[in-house]
């Protein structure tokens, strides 16, 4: 099956800093999504981005499908950005998740 | 437009009992997916259903687990004779059609087996 690797596994930031989270995947996909799992355990959809670039407020994402990676950018981080960020990819409906990146934003 | 609904949000069962988890997809969505998040193991696909059909159950444990998505009503994930290892968060997701397959997730059901 498809392999998904996320890096770095853990990230600590000071409030206001910027960061880049990376997702590498092993095969061609037609679905790529980024999620934020908040401290209450809920999965929040951030981006549906099988290719191209999207922006939503302080967050943006880029997927280069031909090179099999995606990047999530967080600018001017806030304490509410803390949590686990998952990349998930799919080629035939089911999603395969990476292990996640744990982000801690300190005030 | 309400999101994906799951109930109960928390479920406690004793070993050997049955657990029934319910999922109502977003309005207009006919595809339902179940995922399980075990401690230290991450999120794993379990099963993909459309109305009255199981499309892909490659992630379902061979025994004690079953899923359905009837013509009317929510999708049900059923776990018979629960064991402590079944304790996990179970997430349901839905999507509108195969041609647009972004999946939207519910809040999850946290199952605790005593």
PDB file of C-alpha atoms in Angstrom:
ATOM      1  CA  UNK A   1       0.000   0.000   0.000  1.00  0.00           C
ATOM      2  CA  UNK A   2       0.840   3.678  -0.093  1.00  0.00           C
ATOM      3  CA  UNK A   3       3.416   4.884   2.425  1.00  0.00           C
ATOM      4  CA  UNK A   4       3.081   8.339   3.980  1.00  0.00           C
ATOM      5  CA  UNK A   5       5.884  10.032   5.882  1.00  0.00           C
ATOM      6  CA  UNK A   6       5.534  13.296   7.732  1.00  0.00           C
ATOM      7  CA  UNK A   7       8.319  15.477   9.074  1.00  0.00           C
ATOM      8  CA  UNK A   8       9.372  16.680  11.503  1.00  0.00           C
ATOM      9  CA  UNK A   9       7.601  14.437  14.044  1.00  0.00           C
ATOM     10  CA  UNK A  10       7.545  17.194  16.652  1.00  0.00           C
ATOM     11  CA  UNK A  11       7.753  20.962  16.412  1.00  0.00           C
ATOM     12  CA  UNK A  12       7.902  23.615  19.103  1.00  0.00           C
ATOM     13  CA  UNK A  13       7.343  27.220  18.125  1.00  0.00           C
ATOM     14  CA  UNK A  14       7.159  30.567  19.807  1.00  0.00           C
ATOM     15  CA  UNK A  15       3.918  32.408  19.138  1.00  0.00           C
ATOM     16  CA  UNK A  16       4.258  34.472  15.981  1.00  0.00           C
ATOM     17  CA  UNK A  17       6.770  32.202  14.275  1.00  0.00           C
ATOM     18  CA  UNK A  18       6.289  30.560  10.882  1.00  0.00           C
ATOM     19  CA  UNK A  19       6.638  26.850  10.105  1.00  0.00           C
ATOM     20  CA  UNK A  20       6.613  24.333   7.269  1.00  0.00           C
ATOM     21  CA  UNK A  21       5.292  20.800   7.674  1.00  0.00           C
ATOM     22  CA  UNK A  22       6.151  18.195   5.063  1.00  0.00           C
ATOM     23  CA  UNK A  23       4.359  15.109   3.741  1.00  0.00           C
ATOM     24  CA  UNK A  24       6.018  12.602   1.403  1.00  0.00           C
ATOM     25  CA  UNK A  25       4.079   9.776  -0.211  1.00  0.00           C
ATOM     26  CA  UNK A  26       5.169   6.738  -2.145  1.00  0.00           C
ATOM     27  CA  UNK A  27       2.722   6.463  -5.059  1.00  0.00           C
ATOM     28  CA  UNK A  28       0.413   8.420  -7.338  1.00  0.00           C
ATOM     29  CA  UNK A  29      -2.699   9.672  -5.555  1.00  0.00           C
ATOM     30  CA  UNK A  30      -5.912  11.427  -6.480  1.00  0.00           C
ATOM     31  CA  UNK A  31      -6.704  12.649  -2.982  1.00  0.00           C
ATOM     32  CA  UNK A  32      -4.537  14.480  -0.470  1.00  0.00           C
ATOM     33  CA  UNK A  33      -5.908  16.141   2.618  1.00  0.00           C
ATOM     34  CA  UNK A  34      -4.396  17.968   5.578  1.00  0.00           C
ATOM     35  CA  UNK A  35      -6.100  17.793   8.968  1.00  0.00           C
ATOM     36  CA  UNK A  36      -5.605  19.370  12.365  1.00  0.00           C
ATOM     37  CA  UNK A  37      -6.494  17.197  15.341  1.00  0.00           C
ATOM     38  CA  UNK A  38      -7.237  19.551  18.179  1.00  0.00           C
ATOM     39  CA  UNK A  39      -6.679  18.796  21.878  1.00  0.00           C
ATOM     40  CA  UNK A  40     -10.269  17.510  22.114  1.00  0.00           C
ATOM     41  CA  UNK A  41      -9.500  14.892  19.476  1.00  0.00           C
ATOM     42  CA  UNK A  42     -11.585  16.328  16.664  1.00  0.00           C
ATOM     43  CA  UNK A  43     -10.248  16.153  13.104  1.00  0.00           C
ATOM     44  CA  UNK A  44     -10.572  19.473  11.358  1.00  0.00           C
ATOM     45  CA  UNK A  45     -10.310  19.588   7.558  1.00  0.00           C
ATOM     46  CA  UNK A  46      -7.672  22.110   6.551  1.00  0.00           C
ATOM     47  CA  UNK A  47      -7.117  21.477   2.852  1.00  0.00           C
ATOM     48  CA  UNK A  48      -8.170  19.141   0.080  1.00  0.00           C
ATOM     49  CA  UNK A  49      -5.183  19.509  -2.211  1.00  0.00           C
ATOM     50  CA  UNK A  50      -4.264  16.614  -4.540  1.00  0.00           C
ATOM     51  CA  UNK A  51      -2.252  19.151  -6.569  1.00  0.00           C
ATOM     52  CA  UNK A  52      -1.522  22.855  -6.726  1.00  0.00           C
ATOM     53  CA  UNK A  53      -1.549  25.566  -4.083  1.00  0.00           C
ATOM     54  CA  UNK A  54      -4.292  26.836  -1.781  1.00  0.00           C
ATOM     55  CA  UNK A  55      -4.444  29.440   0.937  1.00  0.00           C
ATOM     56  CA  UNK A  56      -6.823  29.945   3.827  1.00  0.00           C
ATOM     57  CA  UNK A  57      -5.936  32.792   6.143  1.00  0.00           C
ATOM     58  CA  UNK A  58      -2.635  32.106   7.873  1.00  0.00           C
ATOM     59  CA  UNK A  59      -2.444  28.610   6.402  1.00  0.00           C
ATOM     60  CA  UNK A  60      -1.423  27.587   2.937  1.00  0.00           C
ATOM     61  CA  UNK A  61      -0.562  24.306   1.269  1.00  0.00           C
ATOM     62  CA  UNK A  62       1.218  23.143  -1.842  1.00  0.00           C
ATOM     63  CA  UNK A  63       1.218  19.690  -3.397  1.00  0.00           C
ATOM     64  CA  UNK A  64       3.678  18.695  -6.113  1.00  0.00           C
ATOM     65  CA  UNK A  65       2.081  15.469  -7.270  1.00  0.00           C
ATOM     66  CA  UNK A  66       4.812  14.588  -9.769  1.00  0.00           C
ATOM     67  CA  UNK A  67       7.391  14.659  -6.972  1.00  0.00           C
ATOM     68  CA  UNK A  68       5.064  13.083  -4.415  1.00  0.00           C
ATOM     69  CA  UNK A  69       5.164  15.605  -1.630  1.00  0.00           C
ATOM     70  CA  UNK A  70       2.996  18.239  -0.007  1.00  0.00           C
ATOM     71  CA  UNK A  71       3.848  21.151   2.268  1.00  0.00           C
ATOM     72  CA  UNK A  72       1.690  22.902   4.838  1.00  0.00           C
ATOM     73  CA  UNK A  73       2.727  26.418   5.805  1.00  0.00           C
ATOM     74  CA  UNK A  74       1.632  28.070   9.025  1.00  0.00           C
ATOM     75  CA  UNK A  75       2.408  31.755   9.365  1.00  0.00           C
ATOM     76  CA  UNK A  76       2.234  33.921  12.485  1.00  0.00           C
ATOM     77  CA  UNK A  77       1.468  30.870  14.624  1.00  0.00           C
ATOM     78  CA  UNK A  78      -0.936  31.132  17.555  1.00  0.00           C
ATOM     79  CA  UNK A  79      -1.352  28.960  20.629  1.00  0.00           C
ATOM     80  CA  UNK A  80      -4.622  27.666  19.170  1.00  0.00           C
ATOM     81  CA  UNK A  81      -2.603  26.130  16.320  1.00  0.00           C
ATOM     82  CA  UNK A  82      -1.247  23.555  18.770  1.00  0.00           C
ATOM     83  CA  UNK A  83      -2.202  19.947  18.138  1.00  0.00           C
ATOM     84  CA  UNK A  84      -1.384  17.192  15.697  1.00  0.00           C
ATOM     85  CA  UNK A  85      -1.305  17.780  11.948  1.00  0.00           C
ATOM     86  CA  UNK A  86      -2.052  14.828   9.710  1.00  0.00           C
ATOM     87  CA  UNK A  87      -1.498  14.368   6.025  1.00  0.00           C
ATOM     88  CA  UNK A  88      -3.679  11.705   4.395  1.00  0.00           C
ATOM     89  CA  UNK A  89      -3.527  10.426   0.849  1.00  0.00           C
ATOM     90  CA  UNK A  90      -5.724   8.183  -1.252  1.00  0.00           C
ATOM     91  CA  UNK A  91      -5.746   6.514  -4.655  1.00  0.00           C
ATOM     92  CA  UNK A  92      -8.951   4.488  -4.506  1.00  0.00           C
ATOM     93  CA  UNK A  93     -11.202   6.206  -1.993  1.00  0.00           C
ATOM     94  CA  UNK A  94      -9.656   5.061   1.286  1.00  0.00           C
ATOM     95  CA  UNK A  95      -7.243   7.440   2.967  1.00  0.00           C
ATOM     96  CA  UNK A  96      -3.841   6.427   4.315  1.00  0.00           C
ATOM     97  CA  UNK A  97      -2.681   8.683   7.130  1.00  0.00           C
ATOM     98  CA  UNK A  98       0.806   9.689   8.134  1.00  0.00           C
ATOM     99  CA  UNK A  99       1.822   9.420  11.774  1.00  0.00           C
ATOM    100  CA  UNK A 100       1.257  13.132  12.293  1.00  0.00           C
ATOM    101  CA  UNK A 101       3.310  16.124  13.379  1.00  0.00           C
ATOM    102  CA  UNK A 102       2.823  17.345  16.934  1.00  0.00           C
ATOM    103  CA  UNK A 103       2.956  21.121  17.037  1.00  0.00           C
ATOM    104  CA  UNK A 104       3.261  23.073  20.271  1.00  0.00           C
ATOM    105  CA  UNK A 105       3.016  26.844  20.095  1.00  0.00           C
ATOM    106  CA  UNK A 106       4.224  28.597  23.222  1.00  0.00           C
ATOM    107  CA  UNK A 107       2.954  32.051  24.291  1.00  0.00           C
TER     108      UNK A 107
ATOM    109  CA  UNK B   1     -25.723  22.261   6.522  1.00  0.00           C
ATOM    110  CA  UNK B   2     -24.922  20.014   9.453  1.00  0.00           C
ATOM    111  CA  UNK B   3     -21.662  18.145   9.389  1.00  0.00           C
ATOM    112  CA  UNK B   4     -21.080  14.449   9.894  1.00  0.00           C
ATOM    113  CA  UNK B   5     -22.824  13.315  13.057  1.00  0.00           C
ATOM    114  CA  UNK B   6     -21.622  10.489  15.262  1.00  0.00           C
ATOM    115  CA  UNK B   7     -23.183   9.089  18.382  1.00  0.00           C
ATOM    116  CA  UNK B   8     -22.568   8.347  21.047  1.00  0.00           C
ATOM    117  CA  UNK B   9     -19.534  10.562  21.550  1.00  0.00           C
ATOM    118  CA  UNK B  10     -18.329   8.406  24.415  1.00  0.00           C
ATOM    119  CA  UNK B  11     -19.163   4.752  24.996  1.00  0.00           C
ATOM    120  CA  UNK B  12     -18.091   2.530  27.862  1.00  0.00           C
ATOM    121  CA  UNK B  13     -18.500  -1.225  27.601  1.00  0.00           C
ATOM    122  CA  UNK B  14     -17.384  -4.183  29.681  1.00  0.00           C
ATOM    123  CA  UNK B  15     -15.466  -7.002  28.074  1.00  0.00           C
ATOM    124  CA  UNK B  16     -17.805  -9.314  26.181  1.00  0.00           C
ATOM    125  CA  UNK B  17     -20.515  -6.726  25.541  1.00  0.00           C
ATOM    126  CA  UNK B  18     -21.515  -5.328  22.153  1.00  0.00           C
ATOM    127  CA  UNK B  19     -20.759  -1.803  20.944  1.00  0.00           C
ATOM    128  CA  UNK B  20     -22.832  -0.027  18.288  1.00  0.00           C
ATOM    129  CA  UNK B  21     -21.482   3.173  16.806  1.00  0.00           C
ATOM    130  CA  UNK B  22     -23.680   5.341  14.576  1.00  0.00           C
ATOM    131  CA  UNK B  23     -22.773   7.747  11.817  1.00  0.00           C
ATOM    132  CA  UNK B  24     -25.034  10.091   9.872  1.00  0.00           C
ATOM    133  CA  UNK B  25     -23.239  11.495   6.804  1.00  0.00           C
ATOM    134  CA  UNK B  26     -23.502  15.062   5.628  1.00  0.00           C
ATOM    135  CA  UNK B  27     -26.653  15.859   3.671  1.00  0.00           C
ATOM    136  CA  UNK B  28     -26.246  14.784   0.075  1.00  0.00           C
ATOM    137  CA  UNK B  29     -23.328  12.441   0.806  1.00  0.00           C
ATOM    138  CA  UNK B  30     -23.771   8.810  -0.156  1.00  0.00           C
ATOM    139  CA  UNK B  31     -20.285   7.483   0.668  1.00  0.00           C
ATOM    140  CA  UNK B  32     -19.283   6.593   4.234  1.00  0.00           C
ATOM    141  CA  UNK B  33     -15.901   5.563   5.597  1.00  0.00           C
ATOM    142  CA  UNK B  34     -14.899   4.307   9.049  1.00  0.00           C
ATOM    143  CA  UNK B  35     -11.448   4.813  10.552  1.00  0.00           C
ATOM    144  CA  UNK B  36      -9.974   3.771  13.891  1.00  0.00           C
ATOM    145  CA  UNK B  37      -7.367   5.631  15.919  1.00  0.00           C
ATOM    146  CA  UNK B  38      -5.633   3.308  18.338  1.00  0.00           C
ATOM    147  CA  UNK B  39      -3.231   4.732  20.909  1.00  0.00           C
ATOM    148  CA  UNK B  40       0.287   4.831  19.455  1.00  0.00           C
ATOM    149  CA  UNK B  41      -0.898   3.453  16.095  1.00  0.00           C
ATOM    150  CA  UNK B  42      -2.375   6.396  14.273  1.00  0.00           C
ATOM    151  CA  UNK B  43      -5.463   6.541  12.087  1.00  0.00           C
ATOM    152  CA  UNK B  44      -6.268   3.436  10.039  1.00  0.00           C
ATOM    153  CA  UNK B  45      -8.928   2.818   7.409  1.00  0.00           C
ATOM    154  CA  UNK B  46     -11.499   0.155   8.284  1.00  0.00           C
ATOM    155  CA  UNK B  47     -14.335   0.079   5.764  1.00  0.00           C
ATOM    156  CA  UNK B  48     -15.949   2.020   2.903  1.00  0.00           C
ATOM    157  CA  UNK B  49     -19.674   1.788   2.249  1.00  0.00           C
ATOM    158  CA  UNK B  50     -22.278   3.178  -0.072  1.00  0.00           C
ATOM    159  CA  UNK B  51     -26.000   2.806   0.518  1.00  0.00           C
ATOM    160  CA  UNK B  52     -26.707  -0.905   1.094  1.00  0.00           C
ATOM    161  CA  UNK B  53     -23.265  -1.936  -0.206  1.00  0.00           C
ATOM    162  CA  UNK B  54     -19.858  -2.590   1.312  1.00  0.00           C
ATOM    163  CA  UNK B  55     -17.315  -1.396  -1.244  1.00  0.00           C
ATOM    164  CA  UNK B  56     -14.022  -2.015   0.573  1.00  0.00           C
ATOM    165  CA  UNK B  57     -13.615  -3.758   3.926  1.00  0.00           C
ATOM    166  CA  UNK B  58      -9.916  -4.460   3.635  1.00  0.00           C
ATOM    167  CA  UNK B  59      -9.164  -2.752   6.959  1.00  0.00           C
ATOM    168  CA  UNK B  60     -11.776  -4.516   9.040  1.00  0.00           C
ATOM    169  CA  UNK B  61     -10.664  -7.118  11.566  1.00  0.00           C
ATOM    170  CA  UNK B  62     -11.803 -10.540  10.398  1.00  0.00           C
ATOM    171  CA  UNK B  63     -13.862 -11.331  13.456  1.00  0.00           C
ATOM    172  CA  UNK B  64     -16.341  -9.480  15.689  1.00  0.00           C
ATOM    173  CA  UNK B  65     -16.527  -6.328  13.520  1.00  0.00           C
ATOM    174  CA  UNK B  66     -19.245  -5.545  11.002  1.00  0.00           C
ATOM    175  CA  UNK B  67     -20.585  -2.443   9.274  1.00  0.00           C
ATOM    176  CA  UNK B  68     -23.714  -1.507   7.397  1.00  0.00           C
ATOM    177  CA  UNK B  69     -25.209   1.511   5.673  1.00  0.00           C
ATOM    178  CA  UNK B  70     -28.891   0.807   5.127  1.00  0.00           C
ATOM    179  CA  UNK B  71     -31.160   2.502   2.615  1.00  0.00           C
ATOM    180  CA  UNK B  72     -32.692   4.501   5.450  1.00  0.00           C
ATOM    181  CA  UNK B  73     -30.927   5.640   8.579  1.00  0.00           C
ATOM    182  CA  UNK B  74     -27.342   5.997   9.722  1.00  0.00           C
ATOM    183  CA  UNK B  75     -24.356   3.805   9.085  1.00  0.00           C
ATOM    184  CA  UNK B  76     -23.633   1.405  11.960  1.00  0.00           C
ATOM    185  CA  UNK B  77     -20.287  -0.018  13.039  1.00  0.00           C
ATOM    186  CA  UNK B  78     -20.889  -3.003  15.285  1.00  0.00           C
ATOM    187  CA  UNK B  79     -18.316  -4.640  17.513  1.00  0.00           C
ATOM    188  CA  UNK B  80     -19.344  -7.875  19.170  1.00  0.00           C
ATOM    189  CA  UNK B  81     -17.774  -9.295  22.333  1.00  0.00           C
ATOM    190  CA  UNK B  82     -15.528  -6.296  22.859  1.00  0.00           C
ATOM    191  CA  UNK B  83     -12.032  -6.715  24.293  1.00  0.00           C
ATOM    192  CA  UNK B  84      -9.747  -4.140  25.894  1.00  0.00           C
ATOM    193  CA  UNK B  85      -7.772  -3.826  22.667  1.00  0.00           C
ATOM    194  CA  UNK B  86     -10.867  -2.381  20.984  1.00  0.00           C
ATOM    195  CA  UNK B  87     -10.567   0.771  23.101  1.00  0.00           C
ATOM    196  CA  UNK B  88      -9.952   3.535  20.575  1.00  0.00           C
ATOM    197  CA  UNK B  89     -11.448   6.545  18.846  1.00  0.00           C
ATOM    198  CA  UNK B  90     -13.643   5.576  15.908  1.00  0.00           C
ATOM    199  CA  UNK B  91     -14.141   8.197  13.221  1.00  0.00           C
ATOM    200  CA  UNK B  92     -16.673   8.258  10.451  1.00  0.00           C
ATOM    201  CA  UNK B  93     -16.215  10.308   7.291  1.00  0.00           C
ATOM    202  CA  UNK B  94     -18.439  11.001   4.315  1.00  0.00           C
ATOM    203  CA  UNK B  95     -17.992  12.246   0.765  1.00  0.00           C
ATOM    204  CA  UNK B  96     -20.500  13.324  -1.874  1.00  0.00           C
ATOM    205  CA  UNK B  97     -19.493  11.199  -4.846  1.00  0.00           C
ATOM    206  CA  UNK B  98     -16.664   9.160  -6.247  1.00  0.00           C
ATOM    207  CA  UNK B  99     -15.801  11.956  -8.646  1.00  0.00           C
ATOM    208  CA  UNK B 100     -15.196  14.402  -5.782  1.00  0.00           C
ATOM    209  CA  UNK B 101     -13.703  12.485  -2.964  1.00  0.00           C
ATOM    210  CA  UNK B 102     -12.772  14.957  -0.249  1.00  0.00           C
ATOM    211  CA  UNK B 103     -13.743  13.279   2.997  1.00  0.00           C
ATOM    212  CA  UNK B 104     -15.364  15.164   5.855  1.00  0.00           C
ATOM    213  CA  UNK B 105     -14.918  13.719   9.326  1.00  0.00           C
ATOM    214  CA  UNK B 106     -17.255  13.471  12.268  1.00  0.00           C
ATOM    215  CA  UNK B 107     -16.226  14.197  15.863  1.00  0.00           C
ATOM    216  CA  UNK B 108     -15.559  10.539  16.615  1.00  0.00           C
ATOM    217  CA  UNK B 109     -16.777   8.032  19.178  1.00  0.00           C
ATOM    218  CA  UNK B 110     -14.401   7.224  21.989  1.00  0.00           C
ATOM    219  CA  UNK B 111     -14.873   3.616  23.034  1.00  0.00           C
ATOM    220  CA  UNK B 112     -13.522   2.473  26.370  1.00  0.00           C
ATOM    221  CA  UNK B 113     -13.618  -1.217  27.242  1.00  0.00           C
ATOM    222  CA  UNK B 114     -13.328  -1.998  30.943  1.00  0.00           C
TER     223      UNK B 114
END
